[in-house]
XYZ file of C-alpha atoms in Angstrom:
255
model
C 0.000 0.000 0.000
C 1.363 3.443 -0.928
C 0.672 6.669 0.905
C 0.995 10.134 -0.606
C 1.043 13.081 1.785
C -0.042 16.574 0.767
C 2.780 18.685 2.197
C 0.686 21.849 1.867
C -1.789 20.652 4.476
C -1.032 19.884 8.122
C -2.597 16.560 9.122
C -3.446 15.922 12.759
C -1.937 12.689 14.070
C -5.365 11.317 14.980
C -6.546 11.894 11.382
C -3.710 9.955 9.725
C -4.711 7.204 7.327
C -2.675 4.305 8.671
C -1.290 1.649 6.325
C -3.005 -1.724 6.639
C 0.121 -3.259 8.185
C 0.711 -0.482 10.727
C 2.085 -1.896 13.966
C 0.636 -1.129 17.392
C 3.590 -1.528 19.757
C 2.798 -1.540 23.477
C -0.551 0.100 22.801
C 0.491 2.865 20.386
C 0.887 3.247 16.626
C 4.359 4.585 15.798
C 2.807 6.677 12.988
C 0.770 8.596 15.548
C 3.750 9.236 17.802
C 6.377 10.315 15.254
C 5.685 12.788 12.421
C 7.126 11.452 9.177
C 7.217 7.780 10.248
C 5.437 5.326 7.934
C 5.237 1.515 7.924
C 6.043 0.147 4.458
C 6.080 -3.628 4.947
C 5.965 -6.329 7.601
C 7.513 -9.791 7.257
C 7.705 -12.679 9.699
C 3.990 -13.059 10.431
C 3.519 -15.827 7.900
C 3.987 -19.585 8.283
C 6.580 -20.656 10.835
C 9.211 -23.304 10.062
C 9.690 -26.080 12.620
C 12.945 -27.332 14.117
C 12.794 -31.102 13.638
C 15.612 -33.253 14.986
C 16.101 -36.560 13.155
C 18.428 -39.519 13.130
C 19.468 -41.055 9.837
C 18.636 -44.705 9.272
C 19.355 -47.102 6.436
C 16.079 -46.029 4.891
C 15.138 -42.420 5.562
C 15.277 -41.139 9.127
C 13.565 -41.270 12.517
C 12.117 -38.128 14.077
C 13.580 -37.595 17.549
C 12.201 -34.211 18.555
C 10.189 -31.272 17.291
C 10.487 -27.658 18.474
C 8.838 -24.342 17.724
C 11.572 -21.732 17.179
C 11.211 -18.104 18.176
C 9.699 -15.692 15.662
C 11.397 -12.617 14.229
C 9.172 -9.889 12.791
C 10.843 -7.422 10.436
C 9.381 -3.922 10.064
C 10.378 -1.914 6.997
C 9.597 1.782 7.388
C 10.160 5.247 5.977
C 11.233 8.194 8.111
C 11.120 11.738 6.737
C 12.291 14.915 8.465
C 12.941 18.553 7.606
C 16.677 17.878 7.464
C 19.245 15.347 8.710
C 19.214 16.867 12.201
C 15.434 16.526 12.420
C 15.670 12.874 11.337
C 18.158 12.171 14.132
C 15.741 13.730 16.606
C 12.993 11.430 15.350
C 15.273 8.422 15.697
C 15.678 9.301 19.354
C 11.880 9.271 19.631
C 11.677 5.938 17.823
C 14.268 4.349 20.098
C 12.484 5.594 23.218
C 9.271 3.972 21.991
C 10.831 0.677 20.903
C 13.266 0.003 23.747
C 11.737 -2.272 26.390
C 13.258 -4.579 28.987
C 10.495 -7.161 28.645
C 7.966 -8.331 26.071
C 5.084 -6.051 25.129
C 1.857 -6.670 23.256
C 2.154 -6.222 19.489
C -0.797 -5.902 17.105
C -1.172 -5.083 13.431
C -3.950 -2.973 11.952
C -5.000 -5.665 9.479
C -5.423 -8.265 12.263
C -6.401 -6.454 15.452
C -8.173 -9.507 16.897
C -4.780 -11.171 17.433
C -1.564 -10.116 19.126
C 2.021 -11.275 19.648
C 4.357 -10.779 22.595
C 7.823 -9.502 21.764
C 10.339 -6.698 21.999
C 12.656 -4.664 19.789
C 15.870 -6.541 18.993
C 17.979 -4.920 16.254
C 18.057 -2.410 13.409
C 19.710 -1.924 10.030
C 22.351 0.758 9.685
C 21.096 4.017 8.210
C 22.682 7.049 6.619
C 23.007 10.116 8.805
C 23.216 12.750 6.068
C 19.731 12.643 4.569
C 16.235 13.751 5.516
C 14.469 10.728 3.975
C 15.308 7.184 5.044
C 13.941 3.746 4.233
C 15.206 1.095 6.618
C 14.049 -1.719 8.891
C 14.242 -3.087 12.417
C 13.488 -6.481 13.960
C 11.278 -7.592 16.828
C 12.017 -10.865 18.601
C 9.048 -12.954 19.757
C 10.532 -15.690 21.943
C 6.986 -17.054 22.073
C 6.207 -17.509 18.349
C 2.458 -17.944 18.824
C -0.196 -15.280 18.361
C -3.202 -14.919 20.633
C -6.791 -13.864 20.049
C -8.823 -11.390 22.064
C -10.022 -12.791 25.386
C -12.810 -15.369 24.992
C -15.148 -16.663 27.697
C -17.304 -19.756 28.212
C -19.269 -21.343 31.034
C -17.969 -24.790 30.088
C -18.592 -25.598 26.413
C -15.433 -25.089 24.325
C -16.568 -24.471 20.729
C -13.680 -22.285 19.528
C -11.228 -23.716 16.992
C -8.159 -24.538 19.105
C -5.565 -26.354 16.981
C -2.841 -26.079 19.635
C -2.651 -26.863 23.334
C -4.384 -24.010 25.152
C -3.966 -23.055 28.798
C -6.811 -20.923 30.203
C -5.867 -17.513 31.535
C -8.378 -17.672 34.351
C -11.236 -19.758 35.729
C -13.661 -17.973 38.050
C -16.169 -19.867 40.180
C -18.895 -18.510 42.448
C -19.614 -21.227 45.013
C -23.284 -22.169 45.436
C -23.131 -24.489 48.462
C -20.898 -25.305 51.427
C -18.409 -27.979 50.384
C -15.397 -28.894 48.191
C -14.781 -27.928 44.565
C -13.557 -29.854 41.522
C -13.159 -28.692 37.906
C -12.849 -31.472 35.329
C -12.016 -31.384 31.606
C -12.427 -35.134 31.082
C -8.712 -35.832 31.501
C -7.429 -33.512 34.217
C -8.979 -32.309 37.469
C -8.382 -29.250 39.616
C -9.297 -30.046 43.227
C -9.977 -28.247 46.485
C -11.306 -31.123 48.593
C -9.514 -30.803 51.935
C -11.302 -27.517 52.670
C -15.008 -26.681 52.514
C -15.825 -23.508 50.643
C -18.869 -21.407 51.573
C -21.790 -20.342 49.385
C -20.994 -17.001 47.761
C -17.209 -17.478 47.878
C -15.492 -16.267 44.707
C -12.668 -18.521 43.588
C -10.184 -17.429 40.908
C -7.728 -19.882 39.371
C -5.161 -17.534 37.818
C -3.069 -19.614 35.404
C -0.845 -16.697 34.362
C 0.291 -16.108 37.937
C 0.028 -19.752 39.010
C -2.102 -18.792 42.003
C -5.555 -19.471 43.443
C -7.517 -16.685 45.092
C -10.475 -17.045 47.459
C -12.338 -13.745 47.793
C -9.247 -11.940 46.394
C -6.885 -13.507 48.968
C -4.074 -15.802 47.823
C -5.079 -19.274 49.028
C -3.056 -21.405 46.603
C -2.175 -23.769 49.461
C -5.786 -25.029 49.450
C -5.186 -26.951 46.204
C -4.924 -30.710 46.630
C -1.382 -32.000 46.116
C -2.551 -34.278 43.286
C -4.460 -31.441 41.596
C -3.762 -30.842 37.872
C -3.701 -27.059 38.146
C -0.235 -26.702 36.583
C -1.025 -28.825 33.501
C -4.725 -28.105 33.008
C -5.507 -27.368 29.339
C -8.619 -27.003 27.198
C -9.347 -28.043 23.621
C -12.089 -27.732 21.054
C -15.112 -29.944 21.730
C -14.521 -30.310 25.464
C -17.122 -29.658 28.111
C -15.480 -28.379 31.287
C -17.529 -29.261 34.369
C -17.620 -27.658 37.794
C -18.960 -29.617 40.785
C -19.918 -26.651 42.942
C -20.733 -23.263 41.516
C -21.207 -21.040 38.504
C -18.057 -21.031 36.358
C -16.569 -18.707 33.742
C -13.439 -19.760 31.810
C -11.341 -17.022 30.183
C -8.969 -18.102 27.408
C -7.452 -17.097 24.096
C -7.344 -18.877 20.761
C -3.744 -19.698 19.875
C -2.426 -19.642 16.294
C 0.975 -19.874 14.616
C-alpha cells in the first residue's frame, strides 16, 4: 500500500490514514507518535518453520524431537524529516518507543483480533546525512504464537483450538458449602480438603500460578494431586464444575 502526503496541508496525528500493516507496539501506533514515520512492509507473520531433529537410518530417518523456534518480525519503514538533524531527533523518539526490557503486546492494523508478545531486537544501519530514510528493524518474539482477544465460556469449548491451550483464568462462584472440583475429562483441579462457603469467589489464575479465594491468595488449598499446573482445554470439550457457577477465560492460539 502506498501513501501520498499533501505537504501543503497539516494533518493531525489522529486523522492519519494508517497503512493496513501499521504496527501497534505496546498500545500505540508509531505513525501517531512520530511525524514522518510510515510503515512500508511487515515480514515474519507468515507460516513458521519447525525445528525437527532426526536420526538417519538405512532407509530415511527417525524423528527424535520437534520444536517451535522463536519468531522474528521485520518492520520496513520510511522516516522523513525537515533535514538530517530533524531525522536524528525522530530516531531518538523511535528508540524511546521501541526500547523495552520485557515483552510487550504487538498488534497489526489488518489483524487487530490477534496479538504477539515480543520486543525490539535490532536495526539496520542508516545514513546520517539525509532527511528521507527507508530502513528496517526487527522484533524478537521468543513465544512464536499469536493470541486472540479474550474469549469466555461457562464450560462448552466451541472455539477452533488447533494447539494446546492453557486458560488464563477460571472464576467460580460457590453455590453451596463444600469442596470444589473442575474437570475437563482428563485432568482435574481439586480443592477437597477444605469446605468452601456459598458465595465465595474462587479465581484460578493460570498466568500467575495462584488461586484466590475472595481476592486472597489461598493457593495452598489446592490438593497436592491437583492438575492445576497442567490443566488445558481443547475444542469440543465440556469443562464441568462440581460446585458453583463457572466462567473460563482463554485465548485462541495460532501460529
